[in-house]
Coordinates of C-alpha atoms and ligand atoms in Angstrom, one line a residue:
M1 CA 16.5 15.9 18.0
S2 CA 13.0 17.4 18.3
A3 CA 10.7 17.4 15.3
P4 CA 11.0 20.4 13.1
P5 CA 8.2 23.0 13.0
V6 CA 5.4 22.3 10.5
A7 CA 3.0 24.7 8.8
G8 CA 0.4 25.8 11.3
D9 CA -3.2 25.0 10.4
L10 CA -2.4 21.9 8.3
A11 CA -0.2 20.4 11.0
A12 CA -2.7 21.0 13.8
A13 CA -5.6 19.5 11.8
A14 CA -3.5 16.5 10.6
I15 CA -2.3 15.8 14.1
G16 CA -5.9 16.1 15.3
V17 CA -6.9 13.3 12.8
L18 CA -4.0 11.1 13.8
D19 CA -4.9 11.6 17.5
A20 CA -8.6 10.8 17.0
N21 CA -7.7 7.6 15.1
W22 CA -5.1 6.5 17.6
T23 CA -6.2 3.5 19.6
G24 CA -3.4 3.5 22.2
S25 CA -1.1 1.2 20.2
Y26 CA -1.9 1.8 16.5
T27 CA -3.9 4.1 14.2
L28 CA -7.1 3.1 12.5
P29 CA -7.2 4.1 8.8
A30 CA -10.6 5.6 9.6
T31 CA -12.8 5.1 12.6
G32 CA -15.9 4.0 10.8
L33 CA -15.0 2.4 7.4
Y34 CA -11.8 0.7 8.5
P35 CA -12.0 -0.3 12.2
H36 CA -8.8 -2.5 12.4
Q37 CA -5.1 -2.1 11.8
W38 CA -4.1 -2.2 8.1
S39 CA -0.6 -3.1 7.0
W40 CA 0.6 -0.6 4.4
D41 CA -1.6 2.1 6.0
S42 CA 0.4 1.7 9.2
A43 CA 3.7 2.2 7.4
F44 CA 2.5 5.4 5.7
I45 CA 1.0 6.6 9.0
A46 CA 4.3 6.0 10.8
I47 CA 6.0 8.2 8.2
G48 CA 3.8 11.1 9.3
L49 CA 3.7 10.2 13.0
R50 CA 7.5 10.4 13.2
H51 CA 7.2 14.2 13.1
V52 CA 4.8 14.2 16.0
S53 CA 6.2 11.4 18.1
P54 CA 8.9 9.1 16.9
E55 CA 8.1 6.8 19.7
R56 CA 4.5 6.5 18.7
A57 CA 5.6 5.9 15.1
Q58 CA 7.8 3.0 16.4
R59 CA 4.9 1.7 18.4
E60 CA 2.7 1.8 15.3
L61 CA 5.1 -0.5 13.4
E62 CA 5.8 -2.8 16.3
T63 CA 2.1 -3.3 17.0
L64 CA 1.7 -4.4 13.4
L65 CA 4.6 -6.7 13.6
M66 CA 2.9 -8.5 16.5
G67 CA 0.6 -9.8 13.9
Q68 CA 3.4 -11.3 11.8
W69 CA 3.1 -15.0 11.0
A70 CA 5.8 -17.7 11.6
D71 CA 6.4 -17.9 7.8
G72 CA 7.3 -14.1 7.9
R73 CA 4.2 -12.6 6.3
I74 CA 2.9 -9.3 7.6
P75 CA -0.9 -9.6 7.3
Q76 CA -3.1 -7.1 5.4
I77 CA -5.2 -6.6 8.6
V78 CA -4.7 -7.2 12.3
Y79 CA -8.2 -7.5 13.8
D80 CA -9.8 -5.8 16.8
V81 CA -12.3 -8.6 17.6
S82 CA -14.5 -6.2 19.5
R83 CA -15.4 -4.7 16.1
D84 CA -15.7 -7.8 14.1
E85 CA -19.2 -6.9 12.9
D86 CA -18.1 -3.6 11.6
Y87 CA -15.9 -4.7 8.6
S88 CA -16.2 -7.7 6.3
P89 CA -14.5 -10.1 5.9
G90 CA -13.6 -10.1 9.6
A91 CA -11.7 -12.4 11.9
S92 CA -14.5 -14.9 12.0
F93 CA -14.2 -15.3 8.2
W94 CA -10.4 -15.9 8.3
R95 CA -10.2 -18.1 11.5
S96 CA -6.5 -17.5 11.4
T97 CA -5.8 -18.6 14.9
Q98 CA -6.6 -22.1 13.9
I99 CA -3.7 -22.1 11.4
P100 CA -0.5 -23.3 13.0
S101 CA 1.8 -20.6 11.4
A102 CA -0.5 -17.7 12.4
P103 CA -0.1 -15.7 15.6
S104 CA -2.5 -15.8 18.5
I105 CA -3.9 -12.4 17.5
P106 CA -6.5 -12.8 14.7
T107 CA -5.4 -11.5 11.2
T108 CA -6.2 -11.9 7.6
G109 CA -4.0 -14.4 5.7
L110 CA -3.4 -12.0 2.8
I111 CA -0.7 -9.4 2.7
Q112 CA -0.2 -5.8 1.4
P113 CA 2.6 -3.9 -0.3
P114 CA 5.9 -4.1 1.6
N115 CA 6.6 -0.4 2.5
H116 CA 7.5 -1.3 6.1
A117 CA 11.3 -1.4 6.1
W118 CA 11.3 2.0 4.3
A119 CA 9.0 3.4 7.0
A120 CA 11.1 1.9 9.8
W121 CA 14.2 3.6 8.5
E122 CA 12.4 7.0 8.1
V123 CA 11.1 6.6 11.6
H124 CA 14.6 5.9 12.9
R125 CA 16.0 8.9 11.0
A126 CA 13.5 11.2 12.6
D127 CA 15.1 10.6 16.0
P128 CA 18.5 8.9 15.6
A129 CA 19.4 9.5 19.2
A130 CA 16.3 8.1 20.9
S131 CA 15.9 5.2 18.5
P132 CA 18.9 3.3 19.8
A133 CA 17.8 3.9 23.4
R134 CA 14.7 1.8 22.7
D135 CA 16.7 -0.7 20.5
F136 CA 14.1 0.0 17.8
L137 CA 16.2 -1.1 14.8
P138 CA 17.7 -4.2 16.3
R139 CA 14.2 -5.3 17.3
V140 CA 12.5 -4.7 14.0
Y141 CA 15.4 -5.8 11.7
P142 CA 15.0 -9.6 12.0
R143 CA 11.2 -9.3 11.5
L144 CA 11.6 -7.2 8.4
V145 CA 14.2 -9.6 7.0
A146 CA 11.7 -12.5 7.6
W147 CA 9.0 -10.5 5.8
H148 CA 11.1 -10.0 2.8
E149 CA 12.2 -13.7 2.9
Y150 CA 8.5 -14.6 2.8
L151 CA 8.1 -12.6 -0.4
G152 CA 11.2 -14.1 -2.0
T153 CA 10.5 -17.7 -1.1
R154 CA 6.7 -18.0 -1.1
R155 CA 5.6 -15.4 -3.5
D156 CA 8.0 -15.6 -6.4
R157 CA 5.4 -17.6 -8.2
G158 CA 6.3 -16.4 -11.7
G159 CA 10.0 -17.5 -11.1
R160 CA 11.3 -14.1 -12.3
G161 CA 12.4 -12.7 -9.0
L162 CA 9.3 -10.7 -8.4
A163 CA 6.6 -11.2 -5.8
S164 CA 3.0 -12.0 -7.0
V165 CA -0.2 -11.0 -5.3
V166 CA -2.9 -13.7 -4.9
H167 CA -5.8 -11.3 -4.4
P168 CA -6.6 -7.7 -5.5
W169 CA -6.7 -6.6 -1.9
E170 CA -3.0 -7.5 -1.6
S171 CA -2.1 -4.8 -4.1
G172 CA -3.7 -2.1 -2.0
M173 CA -5.4 -0.9 -5.3
D174 CA -8.4 -3.2 -5.0
N175 CA -10.3 -2.6 -8.2
S176 CA -7.5 -1.3 -10.4
P177 CA -8.2 -1.9 -14.1
L178 CA -5.0 -4.0 -14.0
W179 CA -7.0 -6.8 -12.4
D180 CA -10.1 -6.8 -14.7
K181 CA -8.9 -9.5 -17.2
A182 CA -7.7 -11.9 -14.5
L183 CA -10.9 -11.3 -12.4
A184 CA -13.0 -12.2 -15.5
R185 CA -11.9 -15.9 -14.9
V186 CA -12.9 -15.7 -11.2
P187 CA -16.5 -16.8 -10.1
S188 CA -18.5 -14.2 -8.2
T189 CA -20.4 -16.9 -6.2
P190 CA -18.7 -17.4 -2.8
Q191 CA -20.1 -19.8 -0.2
H192 CA -20.0 -17.0 2.4
E193 CA -22.7 -14.4 2.6
I194 CA -21.3 -11.1 1.3
L195 CA -21.8 -8.5 4.0
R196 CA -21.1 -4.9 3.2
P197 CA -20.8 -2.8 6.4
D198 CA -18.5 -0.6 4.3
L199 CA -21.6 0.8 2.6
L200 CA -22.7 2.4 5.9
H201 CA -19.7 4.7 5.6
A202 CA -19.3 5.3 1.8
D203 CA -21.7 5.3 -1.2
L204 CA -21.7 2.2 -3.4
S205 CA -20.7 4.4 -6.3
E206 CA -17.4 5.1 -4.4
R207 CA -16.7 1.5 -3.4
P208 CA -16.1 -1.8 -5.4
S209 CA -19.3 -3.2 -7.0
E210 CA -21.3 -6.2 -5.6
K211 CA -19.9 -8.3 -8.4
E212 CA -16.3 -7.4 -7.6
Y213 CA -17.0 -8.2 -3.9
G214 CA -18.3 -11.6 -5.0
K215 CA -15.0 -12.3 -6.7
Y216 CA -13.0 -10.9 -3.7
F217 CA -14.8 -13.2 -1.3
W218 CA -14.5 -16.2 -3.6
L219 CA -10.7 -15.7 -3.9
A220 CA -10.4 -15.1 -0.2
E221 CA -12.3 -18.3 0.6
Q222 CA -10.1 -20.3 -1.7
Y223 CA -7.0 -19.0 0.0
R224 CA -8.4 -19.5 3.5
D225 CA -9.6 -23.0 2.7
R226 CA -6.0 -24.0 2.0
E227 CA -5.0 -22.4 5.3
C228 CA -3.3 -19.6 3.4
D229 CA -0.5 -22.0 2.5
D230 CA 1.2 -20.6 -0.6
L231 CA 2.9 -23.9 -1.5
R232 CA -0.3 -25.9 -1.6
G233 CA -3.4 -25.7 -3.8
E234 CA -4.0 -23.8 -7.0
D235 CA -4.1 -20.1 -7.5
S236 CA -6.9 -18.5 -9.5
F237 CA -5.4 -15.0 -9.4
L238 CA -1.7 -14.4 -9.5
M239 CA -0.3 -11.0 -10.6
E240 CA 3.0 -9.3 -10.5
D241 CA 2.4 -5.6 -9.7
P242 CA 4.9 -2.8 -10.3
T243 CA 4.2 -0.8 -7.2
F244 CA 4.3 -3.8 -4.9
N245 CA 7.6 -4.8 -6.2
A246 CA 9.1 -1.3 -6.4
L247 CA 8.2 -0.9 -2.7
W248 CA 9.9 -4.1 -1.9
A249 CA 13.0 -2.9 -3.7
R250 CA 12.9 0.5 -2.0
S251 CA 12.5 -1.3 1.3
E252 CA 15.5 -3.5 0.6
L253 CA 17.5 -0.3 0.3
S254 CA 16.2 0.8 3.7
L255 CA 17.1 -2.6 5.1
A256 CA 20.6 -2.1 3.9
S257 CA 20.7 1.2 5.8
I258 CA 19.2 -0.5 8.9
A259 CA 21.7 -3.3 8.7
E260 CA 24.6 -0.9 8.4
A261 CA 23.3 1.1 11.4
I262 CA 23.2 -1.9 13.7
G263 CA 26.5 -3.5 12.5
R264 CA 25.1 -6.1 10.2
D265 CA 26.0 -6.8 6.6
P266 CA 24.1 -4.4 4.2
A267 CA 25.5 -6.1 1.0
P268 CA 22.8 -8.8 0.6
H269 CA 20.0 -6.1 0.8
R270 CA 21.8 -3.9 -1.8
V271 CA 22.2 -6.9 -4.1
R272 CA 18.5 -7.9 -3.7
A273 CA 17.4 -4.2 -4.4
A274 CA 19.5 -4.2 -7.6
E275 CA 18.1 -7.6 -8.6
L276 CA 14.5 -6.5 -8.0
T277 CA 15.1 -3.2 -9.9
A278 CA 16.4 -5.2 -12.8
A279 CA 13.6 -7.8 -12.6
L280 CA 11.0 -4.9 -12.8
G281 CA 12.3 -4.5 -16.4
G282 CA 10.2 -7.6 -17.2
L283 CA 7.1 -5.5 -16.5
Y284 CA 8.2 -2.5 -18.6
D285 CA 6.1 -1.6 -21.6
E286 CA 8.1 0.4 -24.1
E287 CA 5.1 1.7 -26.0
L288 CA 3.2 3.0 -22.9
G289 CA 6.5 4.2 -21.3
L290 CA 5.7 2.7 -17.9
F291 CA 5.5 -0.5 -16.0
V292 CA 2.4 -2.8 -16.2
A293 CA 1.3 -5.9 -14.4
R294 CA 2.0 -9.5 -15.4
D295 CA -0.7 -12.1 -15.2
V296 CA 1.3 -15.1 -14.0
I297 CA -1.4 -17.6 -14.8
D298 CA -1.5 -17.0 -18.6
D299 CA 1.9 -15.3 -18.7
T300 CA 0.7 -12.1 -20.4
L301 CA 1.3 -8.4 -19.6
V302 CA -1.8 -6.3 -18.9
R303 CA -1.1 -3.3 -21.1
K304 CA -2.9 -0.5 -19.2
A305 CA -1.4 2.7 -17.9
T306 CA -2.1 3.0 -14.2
I307 CA -0.4 4.9 -11.4
S308 CA 1.1 1.6 -10.2
G309 CA 3.3 1.7 -13.3
V310 CA 5.0 5.1 -12.5
V311 CA 5.7 4.4 -8.8
P312 CA 9.0 2.6 -9.6
L313 CA 10.4 6.1 -10.0
I314 CA 11.0 5.8 -6.2
L315 CA 14.0 3.7 -7.2
P316 CA 17.3 5.4 -7.8
G317 CA 19.2 3.8 -10.7
L318 CA 16.0 2.9 -12.6
S319 CA 17.2 2.6 -16.2
Q320 CA 13.7 3.3 -17.5
A321 CA 13.3 6.5 -15.4
P322 CA 13.7 9.1 -18.3
A323 CA 10.8 7.5 -20.3
V324 CA 8.6 7.0 -17.2
L325 CA 9.1 10.7 -16.2
R326 CA 7.9 11.6 -19.7
T327 CA 4.9 9.4 -19.2
V328 CA 3.9 10.7 -15.8
L329 CA 4.3 14.3 -17.0
G330 CA 2.5 13.6 -20.3
P331 CA -1.1 13.5 -21.4
R332 CA -2.1 10.3 -19.6
F333 CA -1.4 11.7 -16.2
L334 CA 0.0 15.2 -15.2
G335 CA -0.2 16.6 -18.7
S336 CA -4.0 16.8 -18.2
R337 CA -3.3 19.4 -15.5
P338 CA -4.9 17.6 -12.5
L339 CA -4.3 18.8 -9.0
M340 CA -2.9 15.4 -7.9
V341 CA -1.9 12.3 -9.9
P342 CA -4.9 10.3 -11.3
S343 CA -4.8 6.6 -10.5
Y344 CA -5.6 5.6 -14.1
D345 CA -4.8 6.9 -17.6
V346 CA -7.1 9.8 -18.1
T347 CA -7.2 9.1 -21.8
A348 CA -8.6 5.6 -21.3
E349 CA -12.2 5.1 -22.3
D350 CA -13.1 3.5 -19.0
F351 CA -11.4 6.2 -16.8
Q352 CA -13.8 7.2 -14.0
P353 CA -12.8 10.3 -11.9
A354 CA -14.8 9.4 -8.8
Q355 CA -14.6 5.5 -8.7
Y356 CA -12.1 4.2 -6.2
W357 CA -8.9 2.9 -7.9
R358 CA -10.3 3.5 -11.5
G359 CA -9.3 7.2 -11.9
P360 CA -9.4 9.3 -8.7
A361 CA -6.2 10.7 -7.1
W362 CA -5.0 9.1 -3.9
F363 CA -2.8 10.8 -1.4
N364 CA -0.4 7.9 -0.8
M365 CA 0.1 7.4 -4.5
T366 CA 0.7 11.1 -5.1
W367 CA 3.1 11.1 -2.2
L368 CA 5.0 8.2 -3.8
V369 CA 5.1 10.0 -7.1
I370 CA 6.4 13.2 -5.3
R371 CA 9.2 11.0 -3.9
G372 CA 9.9 9.6 -7.3
L373 CA 10.1 13.0 -8.9
R374 CA 12.5 14.1 -6.3
T375 CA 14.6 10.9 -6.7
H376 CA 15.1 11.9 -10.3
G377 CA 15.7 15.6 -9.9
R378 CA 12.3 16.9 -10.8
D379 CA 11.8 19.2 -7.8
A380 CA 9.7 21.9 -9.5
E381 CA 7.0 19.3 -10.4
A382 CA 7.3 17.7 -7.0
D383 CA 6.8 21.1 -5.3
A384 CA 3.6 21.8 -7.2
L385 CA 2.1 18.4 -6.4
S386 CA 3.1 18.7 -2.8
A387 CA 1.4 22.1 -2.5
N388 CA -1.8 20.8 -4.1
L389 CA -1.8 17.7 -1.9
R390 CA -1.5 19.7 1.3
A391 CA -4.2 22.2 0.2
L392 CA -6.7 19.5 -0.7
A393 CA -6.1 17.5 2.4
L394 CA -6.8 20.5 4.6
E395 CA -9.7 21.9 2.6
H396 CA -11.6 18.6 2.4
R397 CA -11.0 17.2 5.9
F398 CA -8.4 14.6 4.9
P399 CA -10.4 12.6 2.3
E400 CA -9.6 9.1 1.2
Y401 CA -9.4 10.1 -2.4
V402 CA -10.4 13.0 -4.7
D403 CA -11.5 13.9 -8.2
P404 CA -8.1 14.6 -9.9
W405 CA -9.2 17.9 -11.5
T406 CA -11.8 19.4 -9.2
G407 CA -10.4 18.0 -6.0
A408 CA -13.9 17.0 -5.0
P409 CA -13.6 14.6 -2.0
H410 CA -14.7 10.9 -2.1
G411 CA -14.7 7.9 0.2
T412 CA -14.3 8.4 3.9
R413 CA -13.0 11.6 5.6
N414 CA -10.4 12.0 8.4
F415 CA -8.4 9.3 6.7
S416 CA -5.2 8.6 8.5
W417 CA -2.7 8.2 5.7
T418 CA -4.0 11.4 4.1
A419 CA -3.3 13.2 7.3
A420 CA 0.1 11.5 7.9
L421 CA 1.5 12.1 4.5
A422 CA 0.2 15.7 4.3
L423 CA 2.0 16.3 7.6
D424 CA 5.1 14.6 6.2
L425 CA 5.1 17.0 3.2
A426 CA 4.5 20.0 5.5
T427 CA 7.7 19.4 7.3
F428 CA 11.1 20.4 5.9
H429 CA 12.7 17.0 6.2
G430 CA 9.6 15.2 5.1
D431 CA 9.5 16.7 1.7
R432 CA 13.1 17.3 0.8
R433 CA 16.0 14.9 0.8
Ligands
9WN1 C1 -9.4 -3.7 1.7 C2 -7.4 0.6 4.4 C3 -7.5 0.0 3.0 C4 -6.3 0.4 2.1 C5 -6.4 -0.1 0.7 C6 -7.8 0.5 0.1 C7 -8.9 0.0 1.0 C8 -9.8 -2.2 1.8 C9 -11.3 -2.1 1.4 O1 -8.7 0.4 2.4 O2 -8.9 -1.5 0.9 O3 -8.0 -3.8 2.1 O4 -12.1 -2.4 2.2 O5 -11.5 -1.6 0.3 O6 -8.0 0.1 -1.2 O7 -5.4 0.4 -0.1 O8 -5.1 -0.2 2.6 O9 -7.3 2.0 4.2

């Protein structure tokens, strides 16, 4: 099956970005700011690439999986050592190759949200005839199972059936207001010199602060110094995040489809998806009408309305869906008539429309909300968001994130997941299912 036609200008420009950022075996999130392979970026990128070349999309995911650890974790970053000076912390900080369970390619010890099995299934579906020819699903299935096993065995630190993140970077929403209270307990005085090559590519006002970076490095050092061993040492940051766990549940459903397609038993994956969906109930905040994060260290819920808390809409059979739909369509988010979904409650006092994960609209998160709206039958709202996302991506050269109301671009440009997900929405089978 050949890829369906996509809307002219946008498709050409998006493919141009993906080609420019393609290294030959994976796609950089952005050539300057992010010079290595990032985990959840690659999964989003594969979802767009499948419309251009399903084989390249397969390769994207399989290259990432080459960085998988023996304990099953898929690392946040797989490093290109030739560019170690260009991003910090780099391979020389993590020294992962000295850790027995790490692969021979240098990586971080941290992880990112588990959207990979979902992406693998979407990539397969884009070309169901060619995929078996390359044995794509049989090759990736055991690795994806091992990844989810890692989450279930090493990361269920709260004992409630949900995975915890041990660092804000692991959530993919680095300076979300959800982490503020927990980070207040974390020192901002790491041993390691804090280098900021990121500031050559984006203004400090659009990146995490120096103080936040101090805490990020401190936490990373602690984890590195215990050889990234989850079962040894003490955690200073341990959070259950709704989007992380919703993506895990969504990916379990995809693992069930993959298992079925290759003659394996899908039942355990369906059971785990249902268990995760039920366990997410422990993060639900009735009053706010969405999911919040749990601080596992002091066992409290962080009662803030962020986009992370509406993403569980991607799950079919979510009992809280009617209330969460009301919330996302209400005054805290889409009721304020933004062009895309703000990353934080626009009615909050500390909402900031141009500051990273503290207010701006991100293309991956809006794409997830579009999928969530469609999952629960809200096609009209999904159509409107999809049209805005595609227009803003093209108009502003595929920015990293935008002001939710004006659409003013921020962060880096020619950002790969922005191009990939706009391309996905521009194709018929990308946006409708
Ligand atoms: C740290 C690559 C990554 C994304 C994250 C985004 C940003 C890195 C950073 O860029 O994080 O992982 O340097 O700030 O927050 O979601 O995966 O695009």
